[in-house]
PDB file of C-alpha atoms in Angstrom:
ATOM      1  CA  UNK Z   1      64.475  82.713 107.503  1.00 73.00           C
ATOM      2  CA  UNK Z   2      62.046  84.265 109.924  1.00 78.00           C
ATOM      3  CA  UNK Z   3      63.889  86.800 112.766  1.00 84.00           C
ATOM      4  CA  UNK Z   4      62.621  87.965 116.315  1.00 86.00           C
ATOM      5  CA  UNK Z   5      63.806  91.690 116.954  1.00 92.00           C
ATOM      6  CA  UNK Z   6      61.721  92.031 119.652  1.00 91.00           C
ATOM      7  CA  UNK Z   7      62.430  89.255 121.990  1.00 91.00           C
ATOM      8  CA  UNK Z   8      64.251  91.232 125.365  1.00 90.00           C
ATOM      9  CA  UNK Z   9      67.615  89.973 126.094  1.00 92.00           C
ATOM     10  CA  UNK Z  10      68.833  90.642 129.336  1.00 91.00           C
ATOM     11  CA  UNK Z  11      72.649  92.266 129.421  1.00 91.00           C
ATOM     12  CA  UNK Z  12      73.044  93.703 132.810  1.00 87.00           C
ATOM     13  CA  UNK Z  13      74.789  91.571 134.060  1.00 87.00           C
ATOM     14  CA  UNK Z  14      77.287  90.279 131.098  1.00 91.00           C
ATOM     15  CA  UNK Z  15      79.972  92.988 131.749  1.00 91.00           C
ATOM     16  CA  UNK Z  16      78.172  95.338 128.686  1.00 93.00           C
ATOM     17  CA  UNK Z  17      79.534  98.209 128.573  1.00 92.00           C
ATOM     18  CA  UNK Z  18      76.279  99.792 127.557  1.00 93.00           C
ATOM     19  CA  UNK Z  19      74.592  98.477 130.333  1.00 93.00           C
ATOM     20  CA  UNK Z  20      76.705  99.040 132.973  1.00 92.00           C
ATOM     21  CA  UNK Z  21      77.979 102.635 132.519  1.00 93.00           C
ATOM     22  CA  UNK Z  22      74.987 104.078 134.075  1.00 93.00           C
ATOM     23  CA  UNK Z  23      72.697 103.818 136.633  1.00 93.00           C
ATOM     24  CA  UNK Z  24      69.980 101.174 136.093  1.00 91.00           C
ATOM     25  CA  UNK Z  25      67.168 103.821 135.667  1.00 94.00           C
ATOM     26  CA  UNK Z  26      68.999 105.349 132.566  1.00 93.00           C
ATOM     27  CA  UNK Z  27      67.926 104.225 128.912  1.00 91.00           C
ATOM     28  CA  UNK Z  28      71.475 103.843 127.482  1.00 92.00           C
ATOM     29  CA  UNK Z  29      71.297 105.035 123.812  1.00 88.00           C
ATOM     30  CA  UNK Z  30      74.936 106.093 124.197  1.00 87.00           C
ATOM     31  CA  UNK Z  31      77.196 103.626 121.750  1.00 87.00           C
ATOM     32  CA  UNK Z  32      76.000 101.561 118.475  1.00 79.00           C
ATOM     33  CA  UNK Z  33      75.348  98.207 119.910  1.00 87.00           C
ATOM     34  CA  UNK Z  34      72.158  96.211 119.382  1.00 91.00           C
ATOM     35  CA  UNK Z  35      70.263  94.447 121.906  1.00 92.00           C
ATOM     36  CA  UNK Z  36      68.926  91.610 119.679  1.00 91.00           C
ATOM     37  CA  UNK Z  37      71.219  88.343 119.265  1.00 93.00           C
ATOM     38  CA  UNK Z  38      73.638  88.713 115.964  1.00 95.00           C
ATOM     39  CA  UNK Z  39      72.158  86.731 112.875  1.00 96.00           C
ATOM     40  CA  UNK Z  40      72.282  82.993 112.959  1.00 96.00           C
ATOM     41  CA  UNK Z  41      74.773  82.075 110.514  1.00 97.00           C
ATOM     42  CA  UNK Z  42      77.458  84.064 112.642  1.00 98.00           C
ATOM     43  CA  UNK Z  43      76.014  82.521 115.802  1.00 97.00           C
ATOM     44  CA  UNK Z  44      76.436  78.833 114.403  1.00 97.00           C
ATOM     45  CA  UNK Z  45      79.605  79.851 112.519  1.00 98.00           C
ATOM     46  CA  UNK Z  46      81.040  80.580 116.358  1.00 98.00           C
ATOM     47  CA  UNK Z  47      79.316  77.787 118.117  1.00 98.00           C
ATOM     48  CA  UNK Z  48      81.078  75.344 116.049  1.00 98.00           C
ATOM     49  CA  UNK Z  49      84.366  76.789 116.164  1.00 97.00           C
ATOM     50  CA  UNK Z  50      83.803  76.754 120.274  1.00 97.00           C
ATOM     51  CA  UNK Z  51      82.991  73.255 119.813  1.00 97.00           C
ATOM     52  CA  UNK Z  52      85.907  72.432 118.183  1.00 96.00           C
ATOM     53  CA  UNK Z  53      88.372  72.863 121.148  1.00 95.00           C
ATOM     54  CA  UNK Z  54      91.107  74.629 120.249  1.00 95.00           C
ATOM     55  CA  UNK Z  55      91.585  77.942 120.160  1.00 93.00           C
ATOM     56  CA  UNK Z  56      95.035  78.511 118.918  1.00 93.00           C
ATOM     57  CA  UNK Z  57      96.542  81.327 116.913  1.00 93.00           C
ATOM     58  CA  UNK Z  58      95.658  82.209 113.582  1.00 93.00           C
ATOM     59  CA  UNK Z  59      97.415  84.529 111.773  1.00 91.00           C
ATOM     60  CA  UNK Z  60      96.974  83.294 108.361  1.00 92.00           C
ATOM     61  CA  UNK Z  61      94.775  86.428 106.978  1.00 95.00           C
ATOM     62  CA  UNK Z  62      94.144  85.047 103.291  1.00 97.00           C
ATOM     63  CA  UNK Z  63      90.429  83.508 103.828  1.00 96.00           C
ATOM     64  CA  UNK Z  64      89.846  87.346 105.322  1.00 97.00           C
ATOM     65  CA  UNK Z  65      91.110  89.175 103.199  1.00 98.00           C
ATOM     66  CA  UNK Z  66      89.230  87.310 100.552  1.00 98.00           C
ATOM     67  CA  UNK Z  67      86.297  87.637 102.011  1.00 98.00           C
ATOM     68  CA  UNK Z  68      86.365  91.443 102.207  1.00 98.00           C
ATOM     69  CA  UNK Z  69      87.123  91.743  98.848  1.00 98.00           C
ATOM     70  CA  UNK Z  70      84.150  89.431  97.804  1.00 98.00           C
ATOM     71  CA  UNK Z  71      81.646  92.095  99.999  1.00 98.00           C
ATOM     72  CA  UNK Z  72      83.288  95.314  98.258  1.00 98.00           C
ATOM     73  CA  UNK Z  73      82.984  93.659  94.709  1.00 98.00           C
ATOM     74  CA  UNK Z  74      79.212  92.619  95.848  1.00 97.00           C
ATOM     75  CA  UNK Z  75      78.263  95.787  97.693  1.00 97.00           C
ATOM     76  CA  UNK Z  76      80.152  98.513  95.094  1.00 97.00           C
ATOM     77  CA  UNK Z  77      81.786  96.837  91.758  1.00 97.00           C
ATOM     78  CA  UNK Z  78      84.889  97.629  93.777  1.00 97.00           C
ATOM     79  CA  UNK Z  79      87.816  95.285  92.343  1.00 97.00           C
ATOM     80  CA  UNK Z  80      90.505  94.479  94.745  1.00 97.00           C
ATOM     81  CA  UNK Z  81      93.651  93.327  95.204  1.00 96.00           C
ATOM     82  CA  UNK Z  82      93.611  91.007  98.231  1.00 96.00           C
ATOM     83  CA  UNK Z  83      97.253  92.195  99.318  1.00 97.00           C
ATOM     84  CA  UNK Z  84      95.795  95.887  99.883  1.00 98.00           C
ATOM     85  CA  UNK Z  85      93.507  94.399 102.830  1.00 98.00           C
ATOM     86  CA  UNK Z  86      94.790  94.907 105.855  1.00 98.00           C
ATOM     87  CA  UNK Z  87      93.412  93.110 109.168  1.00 97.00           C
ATOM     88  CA  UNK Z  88      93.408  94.557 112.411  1.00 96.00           C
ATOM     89  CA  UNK Z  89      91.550  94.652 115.813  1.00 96.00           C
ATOM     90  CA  UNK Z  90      88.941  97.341 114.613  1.00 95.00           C
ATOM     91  CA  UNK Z  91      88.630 100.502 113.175  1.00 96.00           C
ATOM     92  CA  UNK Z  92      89.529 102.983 115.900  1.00 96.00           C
ATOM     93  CA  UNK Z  93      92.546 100.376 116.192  1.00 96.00           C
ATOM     94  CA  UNK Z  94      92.853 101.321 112.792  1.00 97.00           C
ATOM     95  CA  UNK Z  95      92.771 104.518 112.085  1.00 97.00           C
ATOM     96  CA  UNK Z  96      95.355 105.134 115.553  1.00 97.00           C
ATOM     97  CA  UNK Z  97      97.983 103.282 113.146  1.00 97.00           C
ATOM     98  CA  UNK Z  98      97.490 105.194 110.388  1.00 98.00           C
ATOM     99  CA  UNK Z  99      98.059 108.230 112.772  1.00 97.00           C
ATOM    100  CA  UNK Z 100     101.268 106.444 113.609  1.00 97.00           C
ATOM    101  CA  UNK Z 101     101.865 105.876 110.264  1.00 97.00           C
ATOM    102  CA  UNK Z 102     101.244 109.167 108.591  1.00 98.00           C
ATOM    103  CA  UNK Z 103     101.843 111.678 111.700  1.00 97.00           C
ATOM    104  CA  UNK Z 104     104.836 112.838 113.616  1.00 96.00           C
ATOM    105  CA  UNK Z 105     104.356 114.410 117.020  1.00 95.00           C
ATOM    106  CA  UNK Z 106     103.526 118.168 115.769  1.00 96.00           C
ATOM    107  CA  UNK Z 107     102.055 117.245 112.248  1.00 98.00           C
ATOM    108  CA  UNK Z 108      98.434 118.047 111.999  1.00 98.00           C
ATOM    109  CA  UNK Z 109      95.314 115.390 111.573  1.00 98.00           C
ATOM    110  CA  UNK Z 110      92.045 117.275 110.456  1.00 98.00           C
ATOM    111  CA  UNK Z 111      88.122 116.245 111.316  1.00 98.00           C
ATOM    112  CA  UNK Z 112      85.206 117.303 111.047  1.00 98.00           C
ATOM    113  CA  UNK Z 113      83.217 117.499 114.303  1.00 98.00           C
ATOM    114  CA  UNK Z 114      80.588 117.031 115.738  1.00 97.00           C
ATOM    115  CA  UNK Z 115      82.471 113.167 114.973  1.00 97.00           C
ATOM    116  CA  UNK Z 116      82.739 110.099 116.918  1.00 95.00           C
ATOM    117  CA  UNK Z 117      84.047 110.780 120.139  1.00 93.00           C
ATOM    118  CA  UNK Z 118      87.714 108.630 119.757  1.00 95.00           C
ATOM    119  CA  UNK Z 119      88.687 110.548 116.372  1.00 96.00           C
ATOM    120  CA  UNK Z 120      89.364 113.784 119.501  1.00 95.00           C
ATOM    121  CA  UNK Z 121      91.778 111.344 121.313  1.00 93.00           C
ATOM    122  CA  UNK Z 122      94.141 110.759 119.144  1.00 95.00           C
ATOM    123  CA  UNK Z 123      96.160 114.196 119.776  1.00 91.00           C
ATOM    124  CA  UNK Z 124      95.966 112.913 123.289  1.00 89.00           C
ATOM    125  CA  UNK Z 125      97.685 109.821 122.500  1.00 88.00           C
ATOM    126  CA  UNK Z 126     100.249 110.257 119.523  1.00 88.00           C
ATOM    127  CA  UNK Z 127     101.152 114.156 119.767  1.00 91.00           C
ATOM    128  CA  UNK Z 128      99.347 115.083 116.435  1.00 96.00           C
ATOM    129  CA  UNK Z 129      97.339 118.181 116.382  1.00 97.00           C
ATOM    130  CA  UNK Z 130      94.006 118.008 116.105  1.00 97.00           C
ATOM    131  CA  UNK Z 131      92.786 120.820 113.531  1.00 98.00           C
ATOM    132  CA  UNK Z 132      88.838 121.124 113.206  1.00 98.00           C
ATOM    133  CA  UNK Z 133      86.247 121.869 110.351  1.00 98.00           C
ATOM    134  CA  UNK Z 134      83.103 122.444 112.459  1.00 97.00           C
ATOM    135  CA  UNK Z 135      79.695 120.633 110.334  1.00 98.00           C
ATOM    136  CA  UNK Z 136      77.334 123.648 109.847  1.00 97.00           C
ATOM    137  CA  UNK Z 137      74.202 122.850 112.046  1.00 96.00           C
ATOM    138  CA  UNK Z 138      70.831 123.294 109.932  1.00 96.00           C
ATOM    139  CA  UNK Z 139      67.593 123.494 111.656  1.00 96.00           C
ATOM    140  CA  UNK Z 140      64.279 123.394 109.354  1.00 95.00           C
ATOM    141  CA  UNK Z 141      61.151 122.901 111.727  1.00 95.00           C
ATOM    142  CA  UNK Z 142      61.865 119.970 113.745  1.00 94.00           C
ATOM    143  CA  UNK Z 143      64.764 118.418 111.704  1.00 92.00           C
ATOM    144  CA  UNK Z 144      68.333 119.203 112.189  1.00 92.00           C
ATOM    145  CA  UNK Z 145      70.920 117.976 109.802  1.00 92.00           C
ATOM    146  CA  UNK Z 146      74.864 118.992 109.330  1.00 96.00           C
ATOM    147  CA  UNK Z 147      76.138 119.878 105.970  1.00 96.00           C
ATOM    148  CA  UNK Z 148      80.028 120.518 105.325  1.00 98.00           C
ATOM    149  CA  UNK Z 149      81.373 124.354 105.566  1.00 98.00           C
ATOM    150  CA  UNK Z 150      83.276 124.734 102.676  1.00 98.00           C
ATOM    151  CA  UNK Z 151      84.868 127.968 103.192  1.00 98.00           C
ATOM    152  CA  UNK Z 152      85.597 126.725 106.889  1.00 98.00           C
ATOM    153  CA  UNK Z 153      86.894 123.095 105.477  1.00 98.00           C
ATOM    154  CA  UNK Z 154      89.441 124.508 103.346  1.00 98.00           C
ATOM    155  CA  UNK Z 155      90.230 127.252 105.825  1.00 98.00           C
ATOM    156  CA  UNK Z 156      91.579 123.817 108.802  1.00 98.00           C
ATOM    157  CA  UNK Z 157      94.352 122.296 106.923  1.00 98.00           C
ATOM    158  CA  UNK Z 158      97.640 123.795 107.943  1.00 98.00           C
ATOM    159  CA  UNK Z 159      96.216 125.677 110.566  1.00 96.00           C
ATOM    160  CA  UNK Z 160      98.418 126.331 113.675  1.00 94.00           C
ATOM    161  CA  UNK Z 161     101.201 125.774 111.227  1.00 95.00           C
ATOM    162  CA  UNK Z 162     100.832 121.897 111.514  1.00 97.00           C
ATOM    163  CA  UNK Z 163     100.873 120.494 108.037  1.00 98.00           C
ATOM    164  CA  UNK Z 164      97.946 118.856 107.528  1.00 98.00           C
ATOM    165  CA  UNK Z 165      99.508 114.956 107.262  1.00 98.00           C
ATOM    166  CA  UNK Z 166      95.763 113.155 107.604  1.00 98.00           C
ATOM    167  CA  UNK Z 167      92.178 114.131 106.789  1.00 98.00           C
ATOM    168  CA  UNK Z 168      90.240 111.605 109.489  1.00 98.00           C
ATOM    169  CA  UNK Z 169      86.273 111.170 107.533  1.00 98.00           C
ATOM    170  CA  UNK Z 170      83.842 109.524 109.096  1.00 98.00           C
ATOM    171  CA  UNK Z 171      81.230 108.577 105.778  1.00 97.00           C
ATOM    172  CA  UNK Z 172      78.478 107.926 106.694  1.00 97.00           C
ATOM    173  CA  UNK Z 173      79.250 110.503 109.759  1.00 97.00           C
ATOM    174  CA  UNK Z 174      78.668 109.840 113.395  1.00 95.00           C
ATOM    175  CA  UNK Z 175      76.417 111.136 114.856  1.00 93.00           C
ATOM    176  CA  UNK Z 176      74.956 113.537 112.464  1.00 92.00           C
ATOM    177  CA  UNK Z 177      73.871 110.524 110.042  1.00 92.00           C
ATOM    178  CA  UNK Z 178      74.638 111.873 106.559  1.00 93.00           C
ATOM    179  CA  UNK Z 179      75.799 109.685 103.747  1.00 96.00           C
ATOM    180  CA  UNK Z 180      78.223 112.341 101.531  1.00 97.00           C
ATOM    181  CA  UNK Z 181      77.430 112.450  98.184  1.00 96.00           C
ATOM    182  CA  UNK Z 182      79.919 111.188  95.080  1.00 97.00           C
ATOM    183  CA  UNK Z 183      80.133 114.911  94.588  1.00 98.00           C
ATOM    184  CA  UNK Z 184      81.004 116.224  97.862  1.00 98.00           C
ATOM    185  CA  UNK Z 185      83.702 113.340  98.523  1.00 98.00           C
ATOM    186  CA  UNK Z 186      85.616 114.493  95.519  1.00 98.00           C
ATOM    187  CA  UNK Z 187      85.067 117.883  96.495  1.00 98.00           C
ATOM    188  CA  UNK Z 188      86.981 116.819 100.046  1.00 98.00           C
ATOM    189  CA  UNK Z 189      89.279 114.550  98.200  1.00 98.00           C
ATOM    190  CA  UNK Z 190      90.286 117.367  95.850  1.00 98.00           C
ATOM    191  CA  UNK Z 191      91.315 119.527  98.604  1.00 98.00           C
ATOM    192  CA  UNK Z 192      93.243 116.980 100.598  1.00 98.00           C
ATOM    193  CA  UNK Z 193      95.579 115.902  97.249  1.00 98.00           C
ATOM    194  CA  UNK Z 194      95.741 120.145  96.611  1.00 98.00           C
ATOM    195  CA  UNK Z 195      97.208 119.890 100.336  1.00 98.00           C
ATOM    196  CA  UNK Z 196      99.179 116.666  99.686  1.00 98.00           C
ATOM    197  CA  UNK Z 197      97.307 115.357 102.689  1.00 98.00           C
ATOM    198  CA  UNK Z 198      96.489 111.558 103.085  1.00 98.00           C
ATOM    199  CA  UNK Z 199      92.904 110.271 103.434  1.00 98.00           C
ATOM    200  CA  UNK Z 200      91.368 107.758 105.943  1.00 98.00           C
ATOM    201  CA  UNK Z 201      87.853 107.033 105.771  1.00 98.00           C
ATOM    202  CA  UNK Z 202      85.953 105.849 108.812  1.00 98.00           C
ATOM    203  CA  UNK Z 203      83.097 103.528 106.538  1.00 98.00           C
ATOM    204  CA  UNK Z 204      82.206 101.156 109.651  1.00 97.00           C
ATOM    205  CA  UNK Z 205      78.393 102.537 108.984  1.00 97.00           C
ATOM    206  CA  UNK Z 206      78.455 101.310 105.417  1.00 97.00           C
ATOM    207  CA  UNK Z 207      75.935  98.916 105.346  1.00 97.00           C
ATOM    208  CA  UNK Z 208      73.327 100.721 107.979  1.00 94.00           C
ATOM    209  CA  UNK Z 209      71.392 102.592 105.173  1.00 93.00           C
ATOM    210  CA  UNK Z 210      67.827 104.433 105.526  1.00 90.00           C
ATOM    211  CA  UNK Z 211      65.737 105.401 103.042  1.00 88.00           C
ATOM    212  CA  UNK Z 212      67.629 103.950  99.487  1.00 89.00           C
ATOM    213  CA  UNK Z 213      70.656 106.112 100.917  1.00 94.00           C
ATOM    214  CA  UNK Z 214      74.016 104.802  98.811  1.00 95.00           C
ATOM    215  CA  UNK Z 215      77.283 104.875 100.432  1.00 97.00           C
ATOM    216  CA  UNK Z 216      80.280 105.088  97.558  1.00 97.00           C
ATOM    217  CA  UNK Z 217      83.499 103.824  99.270  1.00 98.00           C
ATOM    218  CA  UNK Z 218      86.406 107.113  99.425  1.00 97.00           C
ATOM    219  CA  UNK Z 219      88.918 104.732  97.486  1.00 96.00           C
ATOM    220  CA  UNK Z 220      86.672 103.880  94.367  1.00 96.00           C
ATOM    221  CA  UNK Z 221      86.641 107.196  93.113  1.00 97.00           C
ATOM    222  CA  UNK Z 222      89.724 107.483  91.503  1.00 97.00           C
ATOM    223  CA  UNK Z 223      92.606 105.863  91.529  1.00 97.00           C
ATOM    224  CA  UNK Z 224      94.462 108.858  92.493  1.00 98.00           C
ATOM    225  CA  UNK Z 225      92.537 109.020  95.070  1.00 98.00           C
ATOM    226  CA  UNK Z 226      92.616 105.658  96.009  1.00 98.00           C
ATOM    227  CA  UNK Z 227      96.291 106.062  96.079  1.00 98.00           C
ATOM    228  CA  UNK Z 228      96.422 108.672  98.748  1.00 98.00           C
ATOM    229  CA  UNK Z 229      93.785 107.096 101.086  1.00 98.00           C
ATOM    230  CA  UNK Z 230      92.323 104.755 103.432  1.00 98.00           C
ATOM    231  CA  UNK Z 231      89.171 103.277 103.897  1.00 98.00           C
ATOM    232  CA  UNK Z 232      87.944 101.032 107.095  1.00 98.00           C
ATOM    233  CA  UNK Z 233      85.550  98.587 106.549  1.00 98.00           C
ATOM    234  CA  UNK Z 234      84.313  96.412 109.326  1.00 98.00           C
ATOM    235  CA  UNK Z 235      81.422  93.867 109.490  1.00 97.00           C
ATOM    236  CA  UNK Z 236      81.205  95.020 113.499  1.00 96.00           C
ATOM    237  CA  UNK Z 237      78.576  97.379 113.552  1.00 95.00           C
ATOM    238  CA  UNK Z 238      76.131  96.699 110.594  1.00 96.00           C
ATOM    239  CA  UNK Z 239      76.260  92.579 112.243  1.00 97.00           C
ATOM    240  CA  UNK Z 240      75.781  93.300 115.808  1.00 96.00           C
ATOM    241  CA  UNK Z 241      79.572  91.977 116.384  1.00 96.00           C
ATOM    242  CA  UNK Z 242      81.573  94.978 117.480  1.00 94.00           C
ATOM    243  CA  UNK Z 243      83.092  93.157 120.915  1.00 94.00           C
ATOM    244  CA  UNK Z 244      84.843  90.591 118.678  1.00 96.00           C
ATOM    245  CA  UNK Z 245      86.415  93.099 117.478  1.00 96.00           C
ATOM    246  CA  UNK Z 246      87.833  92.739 113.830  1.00 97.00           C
ATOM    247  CA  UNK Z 247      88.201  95.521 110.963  1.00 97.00           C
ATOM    248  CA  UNK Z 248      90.258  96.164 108.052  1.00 98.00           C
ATOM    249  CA  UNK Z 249      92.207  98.982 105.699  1.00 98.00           C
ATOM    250  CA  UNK Z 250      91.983  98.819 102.503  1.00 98.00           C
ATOM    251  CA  UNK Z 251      95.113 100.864 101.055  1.00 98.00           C
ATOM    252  CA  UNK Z 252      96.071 100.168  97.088  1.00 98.00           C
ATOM    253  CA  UNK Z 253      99.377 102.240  97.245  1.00 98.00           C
ATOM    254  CA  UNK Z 254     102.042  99.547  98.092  1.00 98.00           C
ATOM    255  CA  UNK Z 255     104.405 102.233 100.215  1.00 98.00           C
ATOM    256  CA  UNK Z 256     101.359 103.418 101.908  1.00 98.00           C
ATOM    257  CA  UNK Z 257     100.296 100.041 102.824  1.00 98.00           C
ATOM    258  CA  UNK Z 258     103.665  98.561 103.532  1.00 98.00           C
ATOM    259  CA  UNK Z 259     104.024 101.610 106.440  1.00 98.00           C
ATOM    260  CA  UNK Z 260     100.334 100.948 107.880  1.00 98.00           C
ATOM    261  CA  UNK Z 261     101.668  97.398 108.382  1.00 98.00           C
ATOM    262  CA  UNK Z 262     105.065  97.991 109.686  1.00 98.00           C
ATOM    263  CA  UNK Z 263     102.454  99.980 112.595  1.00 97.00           C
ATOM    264  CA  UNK Z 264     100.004  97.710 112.778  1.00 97.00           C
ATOM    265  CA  UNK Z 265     103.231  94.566 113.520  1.00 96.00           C
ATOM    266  CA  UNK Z 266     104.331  97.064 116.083  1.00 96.00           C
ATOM    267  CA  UNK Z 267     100.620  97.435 117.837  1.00 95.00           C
ATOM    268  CA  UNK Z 268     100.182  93.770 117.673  1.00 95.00           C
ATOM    269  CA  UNK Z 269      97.181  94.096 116.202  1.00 96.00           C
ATOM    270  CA  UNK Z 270      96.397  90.493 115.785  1.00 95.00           C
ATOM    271  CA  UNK Z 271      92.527  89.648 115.213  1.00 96.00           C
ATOM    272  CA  UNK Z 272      91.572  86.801 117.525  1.00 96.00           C
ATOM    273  CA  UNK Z 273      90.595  83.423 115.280  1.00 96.00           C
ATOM    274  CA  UNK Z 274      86.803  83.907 116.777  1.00 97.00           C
ATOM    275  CA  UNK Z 275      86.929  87.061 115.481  1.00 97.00           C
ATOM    276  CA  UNK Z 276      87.928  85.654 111.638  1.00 97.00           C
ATOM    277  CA  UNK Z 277      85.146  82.717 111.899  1.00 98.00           C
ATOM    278  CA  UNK Z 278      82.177  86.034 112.568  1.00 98.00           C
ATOM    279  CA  UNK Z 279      83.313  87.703 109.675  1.00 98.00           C
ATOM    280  CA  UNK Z 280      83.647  85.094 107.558  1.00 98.00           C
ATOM    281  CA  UNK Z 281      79.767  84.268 108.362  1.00 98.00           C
ATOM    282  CA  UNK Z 282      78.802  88.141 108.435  1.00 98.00           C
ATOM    283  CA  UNK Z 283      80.456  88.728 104.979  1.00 98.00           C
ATOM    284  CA  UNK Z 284      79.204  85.374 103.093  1.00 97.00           C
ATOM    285  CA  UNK Z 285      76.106  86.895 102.521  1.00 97.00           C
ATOM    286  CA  UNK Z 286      73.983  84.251 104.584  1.00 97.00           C
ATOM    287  CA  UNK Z 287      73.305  87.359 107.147  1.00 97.00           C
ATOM    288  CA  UNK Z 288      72.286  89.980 104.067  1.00 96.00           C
ATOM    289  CA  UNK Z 289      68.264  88.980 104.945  1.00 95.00           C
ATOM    290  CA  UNK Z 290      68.695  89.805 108.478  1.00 96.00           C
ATOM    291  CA  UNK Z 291      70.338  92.776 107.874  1.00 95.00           C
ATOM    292  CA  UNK Z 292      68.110  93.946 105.688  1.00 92.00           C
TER     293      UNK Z 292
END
């Protein structure tokens, strides 16, 4: 069905974030959030369920967690267990409870900055220590890109004396923009089970892809991998849907799982029924065209 990206929607005064931060004379390119209406299916998908009446809770997570695993065995060949999805109210929701679940106060969480601004906070907020592998910046002409300092990656776990309890990847990174390769993810994944360190994998960009770039999910490597890891999916981003917020973990290792969820009951974390009914419609596949 046909789309208009170009008619101008007017979000000043909506309480945007985006819009609001900054003075009106500012061109706020500042946080991932379109300005063209989300695709139709997920628009009539909510319309309906506001037409309905009742908004009551809904904690019953099965049609969700279906659903996700449909789009990973769609997008990737990935086969999952529904049981190892694990709704929540986002991605940096989740990856604060897997701090909570793999960190005490001391313990060491590593990233790799320049990163998306929350993955700093969290030694702010839960007494972890942040420990840093700095991107190399590469400049050729006019086009700068980041590529992972080896030497300097293996060099951050441990440091300070904090063990190393979580490696915090953002794939495909923010803001630098690359997509790792299969290679260089193992390459990562082999130092953080050398350094018995768990993995959680910030994916929410999975599905915004330039230029026949393929994103290969952190847990369908191996399963020993997949064992010691995390990965966040979300349909928030790639669907224009990120203030509903909804996102899930996707954790195969039954003890690993069963403490991300004893966090995640103590958080609250309960995704609003609005929420479910967007990515329900976002994942069907009815919205693929528009995304594309």
């Amino acid at each position: 069905m046909p789309y208009d990206f170009d008619r101008m929607i007017d979000r000043r005064h909506t309480n945007s974030i985006k819009w609001t931060a900054f003075p009106e004379d500012v061109l706020p390119m500042w946080v991932a959030d379109m300005d063209f209406a989300s695709p139709e299916p997920v628009r009539k998908a909510l319309l309906a369920a506001v037409e309905h009446g009742v908004y009551g809770y809904a904690f019953d997570y099965l049609a969700l967690q279906q659903a996700v695993s449909a789009r990973m065995r769609a997008l990737y060949g990935w086969e999952l267990d529904e049981k190892s999805i694990v709704p929540a109210t986002g991605l940096v929701s989740g990856f604060y409870a897997a701090a909570g679940a793999l960190c005490q106060p001391g313990d060491g969480y590593l990233i790799q900055t320049p990163v998306y601004m929350p993955f700093n906070d969290i030694q702010r907020h839960s007494g972890a220590i942040r420990q840093e592998a700095s991107l190399t910046r590469v400049v050729e002409g006019q086009r700068l890109r980041y590529e992972i300092d080896w030497d300097g990656f293996e060099k951050a776990f441990n440091r300070g004396g904090s063990k190393t309890k979580m490696f915090l990847l953002c794939n495909p990174h923010n803001p630098p923009g690359q997509v790792y390769t299969r290679e260089e993810l193992l390459r990562m994944a082999e130092l953080c089970l050398k350094n018995d360190t768990v993995m959680v994998s910030d994916e929410i960009h999975s599905e915004l892809l330039l230029g026949g770039a393929k994103h290969t999910p952190l847990g369908l490597l191996s399963p020993e991998i997949a064992g010691r890891s995390i990965t966040l999916v979300s349909p928030s981003k790639a669907f224009n849907i990120a203030g509903l917020f909804c996102g899930f973990a996707i954790i195969p290792n039954p003890e690993l799982r069963e403490r991300y969820k004893a966090v995640v009951e103590r958080m609250t974390l309960h995704v609003s029924s609005l929420a479910q009914t967007a990515t329900l419609a976002a994942f069907s596949g009815e919205c693929d065209d528009w995304l594309k």
